Coordinates of C-alpha atoms in Angstrom, one line a residue:
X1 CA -20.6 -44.8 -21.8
X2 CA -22.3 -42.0 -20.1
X3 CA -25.5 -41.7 -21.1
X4 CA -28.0 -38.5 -20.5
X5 CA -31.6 -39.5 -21.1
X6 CA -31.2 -43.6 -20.8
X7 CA -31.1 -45.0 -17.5
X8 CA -31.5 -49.0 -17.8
X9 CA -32.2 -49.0 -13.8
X10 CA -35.5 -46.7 -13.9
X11 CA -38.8 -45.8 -14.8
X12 CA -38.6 -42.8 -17.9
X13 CA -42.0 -41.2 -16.2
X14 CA -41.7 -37.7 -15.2
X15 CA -41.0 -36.3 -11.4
X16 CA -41.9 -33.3 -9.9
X17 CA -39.6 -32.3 -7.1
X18 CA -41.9 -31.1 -4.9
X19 CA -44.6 -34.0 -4.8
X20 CA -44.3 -37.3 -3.5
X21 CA -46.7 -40.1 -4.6
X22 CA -48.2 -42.9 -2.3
X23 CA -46.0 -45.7 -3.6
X24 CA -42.9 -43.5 -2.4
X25 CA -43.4 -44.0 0.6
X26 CA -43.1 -48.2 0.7
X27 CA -40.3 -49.8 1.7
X28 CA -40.0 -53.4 1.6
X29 CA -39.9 -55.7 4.5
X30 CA -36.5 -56.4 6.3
X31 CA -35.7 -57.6 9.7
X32 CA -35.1 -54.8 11.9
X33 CA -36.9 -52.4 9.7
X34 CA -39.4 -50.5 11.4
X35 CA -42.7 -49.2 9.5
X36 CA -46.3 -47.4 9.7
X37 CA -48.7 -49.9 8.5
X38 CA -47.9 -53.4 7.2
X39 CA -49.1 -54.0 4.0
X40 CA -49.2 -58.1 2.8
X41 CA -51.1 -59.5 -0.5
X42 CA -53.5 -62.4 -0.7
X43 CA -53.7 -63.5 -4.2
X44 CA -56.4 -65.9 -4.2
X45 CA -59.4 -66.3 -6.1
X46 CA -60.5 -69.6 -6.7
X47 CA -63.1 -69.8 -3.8
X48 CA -64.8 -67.3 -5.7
X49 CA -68.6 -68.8 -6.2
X50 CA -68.1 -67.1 -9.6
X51 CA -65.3 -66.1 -12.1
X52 CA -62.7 -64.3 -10.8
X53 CA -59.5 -63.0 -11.1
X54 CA -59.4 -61.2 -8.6
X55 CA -56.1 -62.9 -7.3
X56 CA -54.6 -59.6 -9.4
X57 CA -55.6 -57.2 -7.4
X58 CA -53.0 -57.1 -4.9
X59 CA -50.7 -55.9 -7.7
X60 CA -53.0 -53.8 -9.3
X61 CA -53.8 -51.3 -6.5
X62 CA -50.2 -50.8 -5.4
X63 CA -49.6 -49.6 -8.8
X64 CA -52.6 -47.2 -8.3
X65 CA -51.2 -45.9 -5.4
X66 CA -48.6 -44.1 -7.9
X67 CA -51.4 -42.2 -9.5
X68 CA -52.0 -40.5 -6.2
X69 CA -50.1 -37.9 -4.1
X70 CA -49.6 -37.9 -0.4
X71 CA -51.1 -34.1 0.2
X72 CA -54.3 -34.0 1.8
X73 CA -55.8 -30.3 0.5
X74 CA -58.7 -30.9 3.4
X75 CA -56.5 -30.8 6.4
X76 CA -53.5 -28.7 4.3
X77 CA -51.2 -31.7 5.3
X78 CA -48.5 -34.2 3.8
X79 CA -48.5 -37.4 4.6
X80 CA -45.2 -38.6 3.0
X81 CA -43.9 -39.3 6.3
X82 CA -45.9 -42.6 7.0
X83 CA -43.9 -45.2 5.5
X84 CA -46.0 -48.6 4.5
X85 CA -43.9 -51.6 4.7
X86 CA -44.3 -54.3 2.2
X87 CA -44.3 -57.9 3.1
X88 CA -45.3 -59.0 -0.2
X89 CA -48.0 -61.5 -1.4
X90 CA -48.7 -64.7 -0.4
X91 CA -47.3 -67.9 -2.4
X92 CA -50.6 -70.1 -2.6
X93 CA -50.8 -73.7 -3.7
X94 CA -52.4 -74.1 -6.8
X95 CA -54.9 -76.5 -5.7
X96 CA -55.6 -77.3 -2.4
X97 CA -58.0 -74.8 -1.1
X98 CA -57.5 -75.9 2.8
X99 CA -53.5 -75.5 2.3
X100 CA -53.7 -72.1 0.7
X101 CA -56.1 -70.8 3.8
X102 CA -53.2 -72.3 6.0
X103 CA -50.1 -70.5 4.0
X104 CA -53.0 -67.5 4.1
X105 CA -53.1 -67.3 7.9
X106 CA -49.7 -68.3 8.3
X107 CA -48.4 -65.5 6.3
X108 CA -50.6 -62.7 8.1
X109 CA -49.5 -64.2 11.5
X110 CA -45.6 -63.8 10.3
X111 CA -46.4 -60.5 9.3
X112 CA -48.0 -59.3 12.9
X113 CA -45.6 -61.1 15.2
X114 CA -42.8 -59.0 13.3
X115 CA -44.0 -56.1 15.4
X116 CA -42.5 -53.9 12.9
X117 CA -45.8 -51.7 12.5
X118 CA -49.1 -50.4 14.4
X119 CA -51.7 -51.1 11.7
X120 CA -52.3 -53.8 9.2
X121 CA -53.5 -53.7 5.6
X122 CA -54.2 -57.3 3.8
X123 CA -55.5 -56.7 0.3
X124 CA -56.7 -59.6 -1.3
X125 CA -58.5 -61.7 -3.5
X126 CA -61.8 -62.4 -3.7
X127 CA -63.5 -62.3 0.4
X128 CA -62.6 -66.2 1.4
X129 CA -59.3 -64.6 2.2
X130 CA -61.3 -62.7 5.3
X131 CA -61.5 -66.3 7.1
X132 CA -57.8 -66.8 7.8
X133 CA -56.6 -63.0 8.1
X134 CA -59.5 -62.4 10.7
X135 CA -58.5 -65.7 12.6
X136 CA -54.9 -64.6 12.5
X137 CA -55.4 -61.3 14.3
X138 CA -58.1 -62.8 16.7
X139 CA -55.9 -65.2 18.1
X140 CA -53.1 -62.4 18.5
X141 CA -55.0 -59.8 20.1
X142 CA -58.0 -61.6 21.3
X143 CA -61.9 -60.4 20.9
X144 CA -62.5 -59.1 17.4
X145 CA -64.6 -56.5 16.2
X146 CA -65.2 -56.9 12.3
X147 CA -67.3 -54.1 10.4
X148 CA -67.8 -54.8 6.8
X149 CA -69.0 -53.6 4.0
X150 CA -70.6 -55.1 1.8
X151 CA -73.4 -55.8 -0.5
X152 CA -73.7 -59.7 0.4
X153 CA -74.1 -61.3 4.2
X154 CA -71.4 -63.9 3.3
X155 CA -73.0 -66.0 5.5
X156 CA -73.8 -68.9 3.0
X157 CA -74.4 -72.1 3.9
X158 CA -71.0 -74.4 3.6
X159 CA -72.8 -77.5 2.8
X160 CA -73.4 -76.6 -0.8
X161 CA -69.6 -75.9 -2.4
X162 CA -67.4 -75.7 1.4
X163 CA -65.6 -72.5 1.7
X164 CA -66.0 -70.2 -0.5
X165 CA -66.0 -65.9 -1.0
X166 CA -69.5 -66.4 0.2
X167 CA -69.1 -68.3 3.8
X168 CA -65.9 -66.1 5.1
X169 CA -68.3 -64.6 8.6
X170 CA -70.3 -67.8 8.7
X171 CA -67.0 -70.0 9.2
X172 CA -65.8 -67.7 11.6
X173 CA -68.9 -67.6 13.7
X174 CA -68.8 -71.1 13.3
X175 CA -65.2 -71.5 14.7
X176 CA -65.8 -69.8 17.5
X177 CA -63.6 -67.0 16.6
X178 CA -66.1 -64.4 15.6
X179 CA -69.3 -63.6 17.6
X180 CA -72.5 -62.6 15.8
X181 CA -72.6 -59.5 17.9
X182 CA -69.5 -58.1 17.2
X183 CA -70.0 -58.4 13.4
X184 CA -71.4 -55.0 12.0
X185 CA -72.3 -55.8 8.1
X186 CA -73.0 -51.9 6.3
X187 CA -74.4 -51.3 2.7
X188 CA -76.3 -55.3 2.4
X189 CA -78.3 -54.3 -0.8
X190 CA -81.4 -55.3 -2.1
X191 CA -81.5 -58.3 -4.6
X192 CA -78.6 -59.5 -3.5
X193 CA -79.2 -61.9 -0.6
X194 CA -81.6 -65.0 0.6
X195 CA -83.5 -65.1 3.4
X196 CA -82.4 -67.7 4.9
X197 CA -79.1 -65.9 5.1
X198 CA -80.8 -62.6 6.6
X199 CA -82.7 -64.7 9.4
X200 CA -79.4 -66.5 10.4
X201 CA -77.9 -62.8 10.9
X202 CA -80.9 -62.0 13.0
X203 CA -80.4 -65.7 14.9
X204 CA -77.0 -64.7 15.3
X205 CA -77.4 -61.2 16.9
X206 CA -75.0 -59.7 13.7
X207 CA -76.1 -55.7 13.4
X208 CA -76.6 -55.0 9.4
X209 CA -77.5 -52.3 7.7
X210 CA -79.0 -52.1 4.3
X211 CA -78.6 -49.8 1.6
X212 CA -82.0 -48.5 2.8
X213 CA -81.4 -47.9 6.6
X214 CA -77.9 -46.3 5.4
X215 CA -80.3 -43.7 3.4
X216 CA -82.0 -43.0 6.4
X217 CA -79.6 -42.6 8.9
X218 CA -76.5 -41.8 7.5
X219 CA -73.4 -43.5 6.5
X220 CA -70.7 -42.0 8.7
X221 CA -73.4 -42.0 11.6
X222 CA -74.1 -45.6 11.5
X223 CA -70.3 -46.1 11.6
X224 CA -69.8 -44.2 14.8
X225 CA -72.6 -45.4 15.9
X226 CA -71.4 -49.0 15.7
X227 CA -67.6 -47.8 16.7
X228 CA -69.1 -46.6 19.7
X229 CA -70.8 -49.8 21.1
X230 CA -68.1 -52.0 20.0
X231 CA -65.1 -50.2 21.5
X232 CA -66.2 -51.1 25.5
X233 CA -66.4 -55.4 24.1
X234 CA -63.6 -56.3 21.9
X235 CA -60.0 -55.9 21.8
X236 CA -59.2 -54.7 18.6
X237 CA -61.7 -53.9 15.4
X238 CA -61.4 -54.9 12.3
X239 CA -62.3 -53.7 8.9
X240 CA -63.3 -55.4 5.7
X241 CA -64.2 -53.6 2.3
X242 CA -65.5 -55.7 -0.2
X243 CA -65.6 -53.8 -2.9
X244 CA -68.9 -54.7 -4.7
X245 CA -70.6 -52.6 -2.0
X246 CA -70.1 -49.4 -4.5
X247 CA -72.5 -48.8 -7.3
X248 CA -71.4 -50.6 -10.2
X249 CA -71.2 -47.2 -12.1
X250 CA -68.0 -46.5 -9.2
X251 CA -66.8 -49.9 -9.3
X252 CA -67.4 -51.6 -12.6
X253 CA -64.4 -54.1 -11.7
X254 CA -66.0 -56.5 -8.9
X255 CA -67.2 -60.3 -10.2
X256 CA -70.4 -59.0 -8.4
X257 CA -71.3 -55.6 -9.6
X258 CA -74.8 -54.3 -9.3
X259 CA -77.1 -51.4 -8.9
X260 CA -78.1 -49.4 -6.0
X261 CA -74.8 -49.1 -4.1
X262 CA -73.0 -46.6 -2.5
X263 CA -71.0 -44.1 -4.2
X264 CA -67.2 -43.8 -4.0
X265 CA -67.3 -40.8 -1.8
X266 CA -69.6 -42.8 0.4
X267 CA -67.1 -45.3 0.5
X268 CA -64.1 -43.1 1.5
X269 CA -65.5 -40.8 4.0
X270 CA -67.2 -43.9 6.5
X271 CA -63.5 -45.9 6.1
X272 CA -61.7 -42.9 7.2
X273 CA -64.3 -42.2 9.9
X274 CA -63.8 -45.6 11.1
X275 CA -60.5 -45.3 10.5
X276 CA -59.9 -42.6 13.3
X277 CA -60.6 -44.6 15.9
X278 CA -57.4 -46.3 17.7
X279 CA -58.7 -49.7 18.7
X280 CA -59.2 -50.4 14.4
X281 CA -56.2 -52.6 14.0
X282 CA -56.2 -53.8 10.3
X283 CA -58.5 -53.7 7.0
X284 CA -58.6 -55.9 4.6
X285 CA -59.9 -55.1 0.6
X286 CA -61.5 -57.5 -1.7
X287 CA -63.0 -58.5 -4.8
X288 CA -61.5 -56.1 -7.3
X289 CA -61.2 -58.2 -10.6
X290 CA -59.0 -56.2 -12.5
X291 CA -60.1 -58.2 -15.3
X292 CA -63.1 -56.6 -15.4
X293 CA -62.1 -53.2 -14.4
X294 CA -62.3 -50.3 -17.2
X295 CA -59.3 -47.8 -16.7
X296 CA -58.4 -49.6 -13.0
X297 CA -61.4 -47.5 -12.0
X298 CA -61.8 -49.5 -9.4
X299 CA -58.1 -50.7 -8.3
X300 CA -57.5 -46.5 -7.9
X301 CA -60.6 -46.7 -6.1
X302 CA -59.3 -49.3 -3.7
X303 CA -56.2 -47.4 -2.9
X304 CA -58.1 -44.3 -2.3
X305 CA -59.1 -46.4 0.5
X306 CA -56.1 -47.9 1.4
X307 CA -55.0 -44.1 1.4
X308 CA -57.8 -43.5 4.3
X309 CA -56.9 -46.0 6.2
X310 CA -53.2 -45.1 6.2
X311 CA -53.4 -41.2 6.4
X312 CA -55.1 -40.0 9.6

């Protein structure tokens, strides 16, 4: 039977011929196929120093990416050219912490030596997943620039709980793959932090900026700033959103919301300043809960940013 509103195969939401949204662009990952920017999830969660879920997320912001279009009114152009592959998310073991990191890093490395695309996106999960996708593309291409932000150092101590969301730069200064220099930490908010954790930035030459010197000097600024004396001493740079750096009135679904952020515009404009420049190699995005979230405010918010990374 023919029939000529029913299709078993397909989704019954409306189409408009003549705009194409974000998620039509994905293809999924095959050998031999060739791609823009390599997208691969890391579901994982349970280092989270508090309750998360954020291991969702992954799932959650490729669906937002079908709220959006591909037409950039700004510069008058359509993106729908640049194809994202999709290498899918990460299987993780449901409870050894050290063998998930491993699978983690494992995964991001099968997805860079496919050579299939020029940039990388990792969403994840709550910002332990930073540790093995940062080691994974320094031992690839080499020095690592990382410019993050965040309201948090994540430079806890691991004595007190091992790895965690909270240790991710710490462990990788302290494996030797990341050097304090080379770590630029933007939006560190008041309230938020110890001491101890702001002294061992200073100690280890990391550049941070909090919400108060952003004020001052300027958001994109600081950015290119930063961009500008990294480019001449590391090999690739790298970018990591954790979303809990937006005001919790812009991102109400992070395990760590507060006041005194940055606003979502904020947000977008300095990832797609940074985003510009050719030696940044991957991003990855973390600590949307969608749990939490009210009307994936923050999941769209997260592919907005995906969507400046990928456009430029």
């Amino acid at each position: 039977m023919s029939f000529q509103y029913l299709n078993p195969r397909a989704s019954p939401k409306f189409k408009d011929r003549y705009t194409t949204k974000a998620d039509e662009s994905r293809l999924f990952y095959e050998k031999g196929r060739k791609g823009d920017i390599g997208v691969v999830g890391l579901p994982f969660s349970k280092s989270s120093i508090s309750f998360s879920m954020a291991s969702e997320a992954p799932k959650t912001i490729r669906k937002a990416l079908g709220a959006f279009s591909t037409y950039d009114g700004s510069r008058d152009r359509d993106f729908s050219e640049v194809v994202w592959l999709d290498y899918g998310d990460v299987q993780t073991h449901p409870t050894d912490l050290e063998e998930t990191l491993h699978r983690l890093k494992q995964s991001v490395t099968d997805m860079i030596d496919t050579e299939a695309c020029s940039r990388y996106i990792v969403l994840g999960g709550d910002h332990g997943i930073s540790f093995p996708s940062i080691s994974a593309f320094q031992k690839k291409y080499g020095r690592v620039g990382v410019i993050q932000w965040d309201a948090h150092h994540d430079l806890r101590n691991l004595d007190d709980g091992g790895r965690t969301n909270g240790t991710p730069f710490r462990s990788l200064i302290e494996a030797g793959v990341l050097k304090g220099e080379d770590l630029v930490q933007i939006g560190i908010r008041d309230f938020s932090n110890a001491k101890a954790y702001s002294d061992y930035a200073k100690e280890q030459g990391v550049r941070f900026y909090t919400m108060g010197d952003v004020e001052r000097q300027g958001l994109d600024a600081v950015v290119a700033k930063e961009i500008e004396r990294l480019k001449d001493k590391v090999d690739i740079i790298y970018l990591s959103v954790d979303m809990d750096v937006v005001d919790q009135a812009f991102a109400p679904g992070c395990p760590a919301v507060g006041p005194g952020g940055m606003t979502s515009r904020e947000l977008l404009s300095s990832v797609a300043t940074a985003s510009r420049h050719t030696l940044v190699k991957a991003m990855d995005i973390v600590e949307v809960d969608p749990s939490k979230d009210v009307r994936d405010i923050t999941s769209r918010l997260a592919a907005h940013v995906m969507m400046r990374f990928m456009y430029q």
